[in-house]
JSON list of C-alpha atoms in Angstrom, two decimals:
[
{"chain": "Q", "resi": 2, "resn": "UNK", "atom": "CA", "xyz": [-54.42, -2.20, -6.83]},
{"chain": "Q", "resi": 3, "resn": "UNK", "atom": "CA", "xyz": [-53.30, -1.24, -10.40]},
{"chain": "Q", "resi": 4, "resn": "UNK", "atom": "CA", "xyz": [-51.19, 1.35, -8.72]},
{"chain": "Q", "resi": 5, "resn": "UNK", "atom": "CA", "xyz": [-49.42, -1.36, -6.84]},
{"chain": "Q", "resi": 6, "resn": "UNK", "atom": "CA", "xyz": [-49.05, -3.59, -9.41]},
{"chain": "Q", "resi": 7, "resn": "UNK", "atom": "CA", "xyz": [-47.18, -1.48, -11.56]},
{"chain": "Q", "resi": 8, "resn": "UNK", "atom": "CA", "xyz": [-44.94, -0.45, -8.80]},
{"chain": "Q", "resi": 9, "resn": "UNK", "atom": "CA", "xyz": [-43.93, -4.14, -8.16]},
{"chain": "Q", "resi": 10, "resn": "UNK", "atom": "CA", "xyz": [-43.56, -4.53, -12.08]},
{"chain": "Q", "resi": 11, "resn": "UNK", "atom": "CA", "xyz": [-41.11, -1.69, -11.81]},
{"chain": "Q", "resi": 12, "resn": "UNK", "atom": "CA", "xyz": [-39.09, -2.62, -8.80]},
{"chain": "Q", "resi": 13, "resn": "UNK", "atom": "CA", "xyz": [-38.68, -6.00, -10.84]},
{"chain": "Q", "resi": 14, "resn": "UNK", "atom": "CA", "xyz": [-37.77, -4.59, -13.50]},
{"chain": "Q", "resi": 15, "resn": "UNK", "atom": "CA", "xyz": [-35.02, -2.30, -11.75]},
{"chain": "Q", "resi": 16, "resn": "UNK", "atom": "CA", "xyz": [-33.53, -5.42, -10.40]},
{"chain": "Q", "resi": 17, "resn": "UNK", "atom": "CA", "xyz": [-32.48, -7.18, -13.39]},
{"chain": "Q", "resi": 18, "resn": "UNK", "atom": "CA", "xyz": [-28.77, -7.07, -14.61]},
{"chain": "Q", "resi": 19, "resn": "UNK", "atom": "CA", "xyz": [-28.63, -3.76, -16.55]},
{"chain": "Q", "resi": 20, "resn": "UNK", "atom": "CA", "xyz": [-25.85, -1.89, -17.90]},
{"chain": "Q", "resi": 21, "resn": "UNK", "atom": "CA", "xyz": [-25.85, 1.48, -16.67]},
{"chain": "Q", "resi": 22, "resn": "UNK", "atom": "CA", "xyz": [-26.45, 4.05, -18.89]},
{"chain": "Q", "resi": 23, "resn": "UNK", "atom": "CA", "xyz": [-23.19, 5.80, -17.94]},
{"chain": "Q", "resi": 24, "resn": "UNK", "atom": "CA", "xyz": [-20.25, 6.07, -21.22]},
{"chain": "Q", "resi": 25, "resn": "UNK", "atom": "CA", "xyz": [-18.34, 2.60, -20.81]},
{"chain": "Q", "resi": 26, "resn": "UNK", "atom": "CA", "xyz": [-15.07, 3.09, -19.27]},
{"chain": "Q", "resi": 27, "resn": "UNK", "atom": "CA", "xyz": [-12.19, 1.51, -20.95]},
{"chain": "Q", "resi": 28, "resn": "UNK", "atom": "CA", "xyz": [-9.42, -0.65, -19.20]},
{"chain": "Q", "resi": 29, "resn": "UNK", "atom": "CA", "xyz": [-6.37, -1.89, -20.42]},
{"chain": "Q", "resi": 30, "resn": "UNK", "atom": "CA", "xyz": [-6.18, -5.75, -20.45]},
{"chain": "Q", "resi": 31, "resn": "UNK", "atom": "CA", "xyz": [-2.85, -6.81, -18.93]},
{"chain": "Q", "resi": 32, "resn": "UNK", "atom": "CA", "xyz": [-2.01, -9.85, -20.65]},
{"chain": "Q", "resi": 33, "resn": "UNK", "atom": "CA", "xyz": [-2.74, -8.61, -23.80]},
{"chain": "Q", "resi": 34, "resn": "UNK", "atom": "CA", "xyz": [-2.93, -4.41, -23.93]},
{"chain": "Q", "resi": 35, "resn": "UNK", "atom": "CA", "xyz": [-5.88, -4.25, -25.87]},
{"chain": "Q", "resi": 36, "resn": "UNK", "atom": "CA", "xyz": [-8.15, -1.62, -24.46]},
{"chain": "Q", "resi": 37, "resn": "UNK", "atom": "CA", "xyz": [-11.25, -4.17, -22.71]},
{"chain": "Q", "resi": 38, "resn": "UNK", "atom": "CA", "xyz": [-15.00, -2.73, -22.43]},
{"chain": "Q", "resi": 39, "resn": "UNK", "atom": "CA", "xyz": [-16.63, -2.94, -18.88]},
{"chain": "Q", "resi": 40, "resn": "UNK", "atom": "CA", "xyz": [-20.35, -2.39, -18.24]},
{"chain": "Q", "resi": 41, "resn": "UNK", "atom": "CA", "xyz": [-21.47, -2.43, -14.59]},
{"chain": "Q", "resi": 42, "resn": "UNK", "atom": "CA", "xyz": [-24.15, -4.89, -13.82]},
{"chain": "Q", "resi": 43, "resn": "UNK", "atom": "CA", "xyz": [-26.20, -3.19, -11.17]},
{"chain": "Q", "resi": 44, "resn": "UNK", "atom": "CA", "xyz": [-27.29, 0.30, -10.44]},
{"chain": "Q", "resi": 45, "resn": "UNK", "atom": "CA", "xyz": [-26.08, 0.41, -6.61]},
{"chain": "Q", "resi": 46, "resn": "UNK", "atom": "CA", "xyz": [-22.42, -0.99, -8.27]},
{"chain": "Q", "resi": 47, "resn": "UNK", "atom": "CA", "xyz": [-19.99, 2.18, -7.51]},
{"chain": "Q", "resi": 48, "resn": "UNK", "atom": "CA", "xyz": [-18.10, 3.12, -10.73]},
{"chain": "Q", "resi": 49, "resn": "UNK", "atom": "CA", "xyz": [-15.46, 4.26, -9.17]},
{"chain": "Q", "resi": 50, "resn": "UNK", "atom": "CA", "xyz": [-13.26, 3.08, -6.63]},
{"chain": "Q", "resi": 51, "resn": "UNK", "atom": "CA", "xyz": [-11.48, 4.84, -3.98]},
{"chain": "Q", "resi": 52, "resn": "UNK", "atom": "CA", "xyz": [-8.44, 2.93, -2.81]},
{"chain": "Q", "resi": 53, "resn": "UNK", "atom": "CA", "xyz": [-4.60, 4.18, -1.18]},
{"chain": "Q", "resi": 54, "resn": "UNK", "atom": "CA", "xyz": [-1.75, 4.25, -3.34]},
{"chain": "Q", "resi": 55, "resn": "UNK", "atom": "CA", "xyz": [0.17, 1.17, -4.18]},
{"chain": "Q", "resi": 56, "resn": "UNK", "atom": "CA", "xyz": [4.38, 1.94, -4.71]},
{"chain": "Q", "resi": 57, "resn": "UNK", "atom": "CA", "xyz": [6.35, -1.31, -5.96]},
{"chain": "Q", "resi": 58, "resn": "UNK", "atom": "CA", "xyz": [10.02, -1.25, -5.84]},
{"chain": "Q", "resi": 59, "resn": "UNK", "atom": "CA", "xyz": [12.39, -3.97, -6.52]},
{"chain": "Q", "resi": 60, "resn": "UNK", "atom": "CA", "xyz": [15.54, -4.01, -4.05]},
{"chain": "Q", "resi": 61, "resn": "UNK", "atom": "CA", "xyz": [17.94, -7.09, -2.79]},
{"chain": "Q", "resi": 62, "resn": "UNK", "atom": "CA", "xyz": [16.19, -9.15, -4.82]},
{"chain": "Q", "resi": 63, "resn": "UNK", "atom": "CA", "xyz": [12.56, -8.83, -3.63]},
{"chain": "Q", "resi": 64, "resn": "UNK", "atom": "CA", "xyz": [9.97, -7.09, -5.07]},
{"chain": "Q", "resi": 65, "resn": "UNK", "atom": "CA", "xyz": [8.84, -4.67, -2.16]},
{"chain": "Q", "resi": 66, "resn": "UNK", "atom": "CA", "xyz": [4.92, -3.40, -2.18]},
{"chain": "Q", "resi": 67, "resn": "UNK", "atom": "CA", "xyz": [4.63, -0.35, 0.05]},
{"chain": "Q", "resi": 68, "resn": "UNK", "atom": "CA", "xyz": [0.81, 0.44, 1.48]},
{"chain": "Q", "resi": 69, "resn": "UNK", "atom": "CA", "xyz": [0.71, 4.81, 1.28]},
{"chain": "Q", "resi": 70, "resn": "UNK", "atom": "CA", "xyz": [-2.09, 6.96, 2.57]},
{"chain": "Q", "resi": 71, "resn": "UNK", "atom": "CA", "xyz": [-3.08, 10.77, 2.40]},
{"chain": "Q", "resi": 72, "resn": "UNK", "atom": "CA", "xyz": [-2.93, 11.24, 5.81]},
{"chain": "Q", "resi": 73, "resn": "UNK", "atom": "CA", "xyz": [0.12, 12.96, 6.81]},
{"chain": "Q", "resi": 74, "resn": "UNK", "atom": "CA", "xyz": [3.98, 13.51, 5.64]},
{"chain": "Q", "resi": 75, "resn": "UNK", "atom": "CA", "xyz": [4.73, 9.99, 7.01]},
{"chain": "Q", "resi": 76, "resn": "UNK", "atom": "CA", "xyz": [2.48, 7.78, 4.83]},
{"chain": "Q", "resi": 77, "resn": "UNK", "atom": "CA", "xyz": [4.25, 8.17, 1.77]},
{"chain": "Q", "resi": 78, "resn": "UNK", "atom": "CA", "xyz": [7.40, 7.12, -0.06]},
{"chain": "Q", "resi": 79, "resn": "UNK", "atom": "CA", "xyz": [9.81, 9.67, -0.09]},
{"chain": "Q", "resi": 80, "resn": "UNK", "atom": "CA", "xyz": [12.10, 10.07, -3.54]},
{"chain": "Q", "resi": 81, "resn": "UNK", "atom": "CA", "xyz": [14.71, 10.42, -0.65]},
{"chain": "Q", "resi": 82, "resn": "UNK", "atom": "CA", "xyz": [13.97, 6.91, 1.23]},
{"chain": "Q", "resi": 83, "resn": "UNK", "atom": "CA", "xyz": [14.03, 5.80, -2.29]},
{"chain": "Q", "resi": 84, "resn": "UNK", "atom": "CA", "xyz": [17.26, 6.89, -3.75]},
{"chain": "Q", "resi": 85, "resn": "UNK", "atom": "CA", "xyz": [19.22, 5.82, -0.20]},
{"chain": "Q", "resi": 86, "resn": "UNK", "atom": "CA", "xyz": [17.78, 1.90, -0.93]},
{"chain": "Q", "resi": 87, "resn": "UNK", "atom": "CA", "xyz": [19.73, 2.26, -4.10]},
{"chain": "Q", "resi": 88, "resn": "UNK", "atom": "CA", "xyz": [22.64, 3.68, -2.87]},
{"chain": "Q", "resi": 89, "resn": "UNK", "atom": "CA", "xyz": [22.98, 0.77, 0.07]},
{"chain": "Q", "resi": 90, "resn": "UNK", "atom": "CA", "xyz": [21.89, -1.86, -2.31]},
{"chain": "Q", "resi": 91, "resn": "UNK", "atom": "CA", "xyz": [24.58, -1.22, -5.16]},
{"chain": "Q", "resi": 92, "resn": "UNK", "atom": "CA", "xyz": [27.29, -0.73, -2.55]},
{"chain": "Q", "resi": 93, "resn": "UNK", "atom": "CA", "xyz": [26.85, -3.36, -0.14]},
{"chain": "Q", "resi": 94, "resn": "UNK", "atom": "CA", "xyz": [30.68, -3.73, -0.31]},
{"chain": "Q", "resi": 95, "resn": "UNK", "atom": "CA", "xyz": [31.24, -0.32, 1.20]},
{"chain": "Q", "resi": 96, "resn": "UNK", "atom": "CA", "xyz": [28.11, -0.41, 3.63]},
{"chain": "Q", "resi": 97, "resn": "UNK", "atom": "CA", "xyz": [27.79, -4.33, 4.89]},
{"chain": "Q", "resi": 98, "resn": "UNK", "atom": "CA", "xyz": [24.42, -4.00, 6.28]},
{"chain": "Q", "resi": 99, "resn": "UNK", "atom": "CA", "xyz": [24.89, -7.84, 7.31]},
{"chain": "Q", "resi": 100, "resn": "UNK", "atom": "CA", "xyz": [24.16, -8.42, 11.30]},
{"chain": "Q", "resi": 101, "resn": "UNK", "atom": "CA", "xyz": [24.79, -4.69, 12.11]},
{"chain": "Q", "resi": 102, "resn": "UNK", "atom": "CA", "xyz": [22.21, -2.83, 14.19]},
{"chain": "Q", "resi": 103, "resn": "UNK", "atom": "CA", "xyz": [20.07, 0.04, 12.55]},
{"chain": "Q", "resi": 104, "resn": "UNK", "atom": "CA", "xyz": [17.82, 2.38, 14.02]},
{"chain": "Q", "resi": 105, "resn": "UNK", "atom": "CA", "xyz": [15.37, 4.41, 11.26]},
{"chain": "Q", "resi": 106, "resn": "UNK", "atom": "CA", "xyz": [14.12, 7.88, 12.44]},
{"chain": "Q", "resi": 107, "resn": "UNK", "atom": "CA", "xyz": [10.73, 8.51, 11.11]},
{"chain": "Q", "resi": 108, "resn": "UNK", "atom": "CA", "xyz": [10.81, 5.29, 9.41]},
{"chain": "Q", "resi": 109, "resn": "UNK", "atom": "CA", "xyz": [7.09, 6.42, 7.43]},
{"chain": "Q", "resi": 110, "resn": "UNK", "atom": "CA", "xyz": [6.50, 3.79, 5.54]},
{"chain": "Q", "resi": 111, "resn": "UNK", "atom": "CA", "xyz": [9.07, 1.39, 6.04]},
{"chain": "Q", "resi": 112, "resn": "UNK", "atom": "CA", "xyz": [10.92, 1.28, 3.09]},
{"chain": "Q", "resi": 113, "resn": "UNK", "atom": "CA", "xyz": [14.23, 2.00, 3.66]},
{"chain": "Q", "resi": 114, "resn": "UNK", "atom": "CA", "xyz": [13.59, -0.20, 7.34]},
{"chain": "Q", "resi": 115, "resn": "UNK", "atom": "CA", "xyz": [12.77, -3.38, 4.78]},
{"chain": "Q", "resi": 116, "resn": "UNK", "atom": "CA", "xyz": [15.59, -3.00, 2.52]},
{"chain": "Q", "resi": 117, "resn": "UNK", "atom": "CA", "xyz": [18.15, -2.75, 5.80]},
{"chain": "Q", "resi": 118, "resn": "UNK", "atom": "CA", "xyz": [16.38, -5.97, 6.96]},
{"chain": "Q", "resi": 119, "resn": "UNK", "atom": "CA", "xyz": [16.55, -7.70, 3.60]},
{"chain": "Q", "resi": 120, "resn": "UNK", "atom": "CA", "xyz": [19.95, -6.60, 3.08]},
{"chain": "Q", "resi": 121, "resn": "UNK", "atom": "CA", "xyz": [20.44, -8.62, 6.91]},
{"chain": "Q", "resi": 122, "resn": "UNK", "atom": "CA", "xyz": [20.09, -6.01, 9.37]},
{"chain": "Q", "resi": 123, "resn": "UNK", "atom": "CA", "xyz": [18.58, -5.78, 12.69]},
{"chain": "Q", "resi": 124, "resn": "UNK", "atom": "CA", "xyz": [16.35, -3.25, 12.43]},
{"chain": "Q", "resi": 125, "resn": "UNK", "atom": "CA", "xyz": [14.39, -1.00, 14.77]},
{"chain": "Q", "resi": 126, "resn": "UNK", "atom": "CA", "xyz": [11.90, 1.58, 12.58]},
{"chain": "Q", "resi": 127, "resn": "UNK", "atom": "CA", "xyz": [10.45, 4.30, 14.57]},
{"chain": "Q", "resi": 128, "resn": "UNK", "atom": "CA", "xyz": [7.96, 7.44, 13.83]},
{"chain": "Q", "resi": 129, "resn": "UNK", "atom": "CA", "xyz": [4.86, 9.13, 15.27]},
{"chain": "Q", "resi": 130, "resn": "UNK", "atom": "CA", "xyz": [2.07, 7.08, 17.26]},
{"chain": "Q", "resi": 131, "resn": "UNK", "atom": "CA", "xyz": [-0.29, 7.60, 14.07]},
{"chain": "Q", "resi": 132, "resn": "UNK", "atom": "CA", "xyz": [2.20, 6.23, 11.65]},
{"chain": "Q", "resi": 133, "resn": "UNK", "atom": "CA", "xyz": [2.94, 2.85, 13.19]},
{"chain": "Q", "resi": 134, "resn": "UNK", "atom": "CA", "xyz": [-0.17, 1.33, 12.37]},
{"chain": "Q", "resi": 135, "resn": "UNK", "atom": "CA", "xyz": [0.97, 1.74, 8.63]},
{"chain": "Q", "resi": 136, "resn": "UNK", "atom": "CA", "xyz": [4.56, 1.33, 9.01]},
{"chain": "Q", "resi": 137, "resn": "UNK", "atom": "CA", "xyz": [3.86, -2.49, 10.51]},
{"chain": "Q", "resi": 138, "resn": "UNK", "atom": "CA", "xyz": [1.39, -3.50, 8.06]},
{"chain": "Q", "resi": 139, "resn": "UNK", "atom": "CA", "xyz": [4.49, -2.73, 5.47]},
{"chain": "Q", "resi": 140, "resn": "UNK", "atom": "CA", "xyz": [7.35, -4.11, 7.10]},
{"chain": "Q", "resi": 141, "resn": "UNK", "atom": "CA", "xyz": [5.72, -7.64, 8.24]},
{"chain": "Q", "resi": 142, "resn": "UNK", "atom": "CA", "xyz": [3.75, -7.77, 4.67]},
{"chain": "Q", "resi": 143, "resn": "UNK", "atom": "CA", "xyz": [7.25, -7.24, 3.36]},
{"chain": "Q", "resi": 144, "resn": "UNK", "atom": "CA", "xyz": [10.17, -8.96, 5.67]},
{"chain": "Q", "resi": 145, "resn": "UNK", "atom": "CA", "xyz": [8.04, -12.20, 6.53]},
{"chain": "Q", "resi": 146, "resn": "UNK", "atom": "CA", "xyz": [9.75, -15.32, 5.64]},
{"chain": "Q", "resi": 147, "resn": "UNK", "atom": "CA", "xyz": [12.81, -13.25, 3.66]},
{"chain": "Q", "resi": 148, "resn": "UNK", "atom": "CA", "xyz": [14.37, -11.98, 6.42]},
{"chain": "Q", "resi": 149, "resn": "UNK", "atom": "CA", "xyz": [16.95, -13.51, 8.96]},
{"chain": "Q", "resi": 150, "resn": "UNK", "atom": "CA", "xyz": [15.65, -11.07, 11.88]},
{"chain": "Q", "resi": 151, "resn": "UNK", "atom": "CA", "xyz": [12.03, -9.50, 12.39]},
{"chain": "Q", "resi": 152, "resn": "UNK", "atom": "CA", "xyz": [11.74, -5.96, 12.28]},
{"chain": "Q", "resi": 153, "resn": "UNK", "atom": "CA", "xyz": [11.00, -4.02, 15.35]},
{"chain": "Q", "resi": 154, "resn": "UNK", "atom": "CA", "xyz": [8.66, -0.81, 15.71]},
{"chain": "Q", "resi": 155, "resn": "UNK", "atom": "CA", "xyz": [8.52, 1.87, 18.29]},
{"chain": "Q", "resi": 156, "resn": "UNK", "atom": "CA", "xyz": [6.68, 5.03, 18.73]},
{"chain": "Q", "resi": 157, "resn": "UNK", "atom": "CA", "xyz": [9.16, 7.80, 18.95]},
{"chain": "Q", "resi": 158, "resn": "UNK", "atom": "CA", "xyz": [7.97, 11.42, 18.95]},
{"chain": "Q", "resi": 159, "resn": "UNK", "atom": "CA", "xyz": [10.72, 14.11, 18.66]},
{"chain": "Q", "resi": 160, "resn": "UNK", "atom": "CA", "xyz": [10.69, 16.37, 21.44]},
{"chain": "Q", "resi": 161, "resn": "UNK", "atom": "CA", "xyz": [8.58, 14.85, 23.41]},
{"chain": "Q", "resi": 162, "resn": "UNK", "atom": "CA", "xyz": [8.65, 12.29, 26.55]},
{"chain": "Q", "resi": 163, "resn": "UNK", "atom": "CA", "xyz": [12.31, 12.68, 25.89]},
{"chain": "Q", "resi": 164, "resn": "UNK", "atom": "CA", "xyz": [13.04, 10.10, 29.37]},
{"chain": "Q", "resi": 165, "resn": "UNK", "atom": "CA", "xyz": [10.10, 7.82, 28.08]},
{"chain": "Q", "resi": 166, "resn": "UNK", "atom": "CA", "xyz": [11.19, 7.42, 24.86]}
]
């Protein structure tokens, strides 16, 4: 009986709202910078947190948030995709992207599709079957409600099912 009352006292006392033990981890406070302490409140809390990379990028007037992943060449932003947004952006003059038809080749994910579409083009992104789940989380989180036509996706593999595709 004592036995099991001091293993009852010392699952209650596990329970209670602890800091770990763990160094504190410092984190930057964005409305003021000053480094801010954090404790974790419970044992079972992770202290670290996995999550995909985040790119922000600021084109025809929208800020753009692009979704990446580690899981192959076509889930991240390319400094390539990147620089060609600029380039069509600051000379819309020379490149009217305005009701004109565009078909993206490996589109990844999606940026240079949602800048053609915010800059008013039709557009039609394509890449790999394992891409596209990605690719249209970006372009409708990104085109919804700004553009003047919805994005299309299509699963286009290069060399292969050449008649299907």
């Amino acid at each position: 009986e004592e036995e099991a009352g001091m293993i009852q006292e010392h699952e209650e006392e596990s329970l209670e709202e602890k800091p770990l033990s763990e160094p504190e981890k410092e984190v930057s406070d964005k409305t003021n910078d000053e480094p801010q302490t954090t404790t974790h409140k419970h044992p079972w809390e992770p202290s670290m947190y996995y999550t995909f990379n985040k790119e922000c990028h600021n084109f025809a007037g929208y800020e753009i948030n692009i979704q990446e992943s580690i899981d192959s060449y076509g889930a991240i932003v390319w400094p390539a995709a990147v620089a060609l947004c600029q380039y069509l952006e600051n000379n819309q003059h020379q490149f009217n992207l305005h009701d004109k038809a565009v078909l993206e080749i490996g589109a990844g994910t999606g940026l240079l599709s949602i800048v053609a579409c915010l800059l008013g083009a039709w557009v039609t992104a394509t890449d790999m079957p394992d891409i596209l789940g990605n690719l249209k989380m970006n372009l409708n989180k990104n085109t919804r409600n700004r553009c003047r036509y919805n994005p299309q996706v299509a699963e286009l593999s290069w060399g292969e099912d050449l008649e299907k595709n």
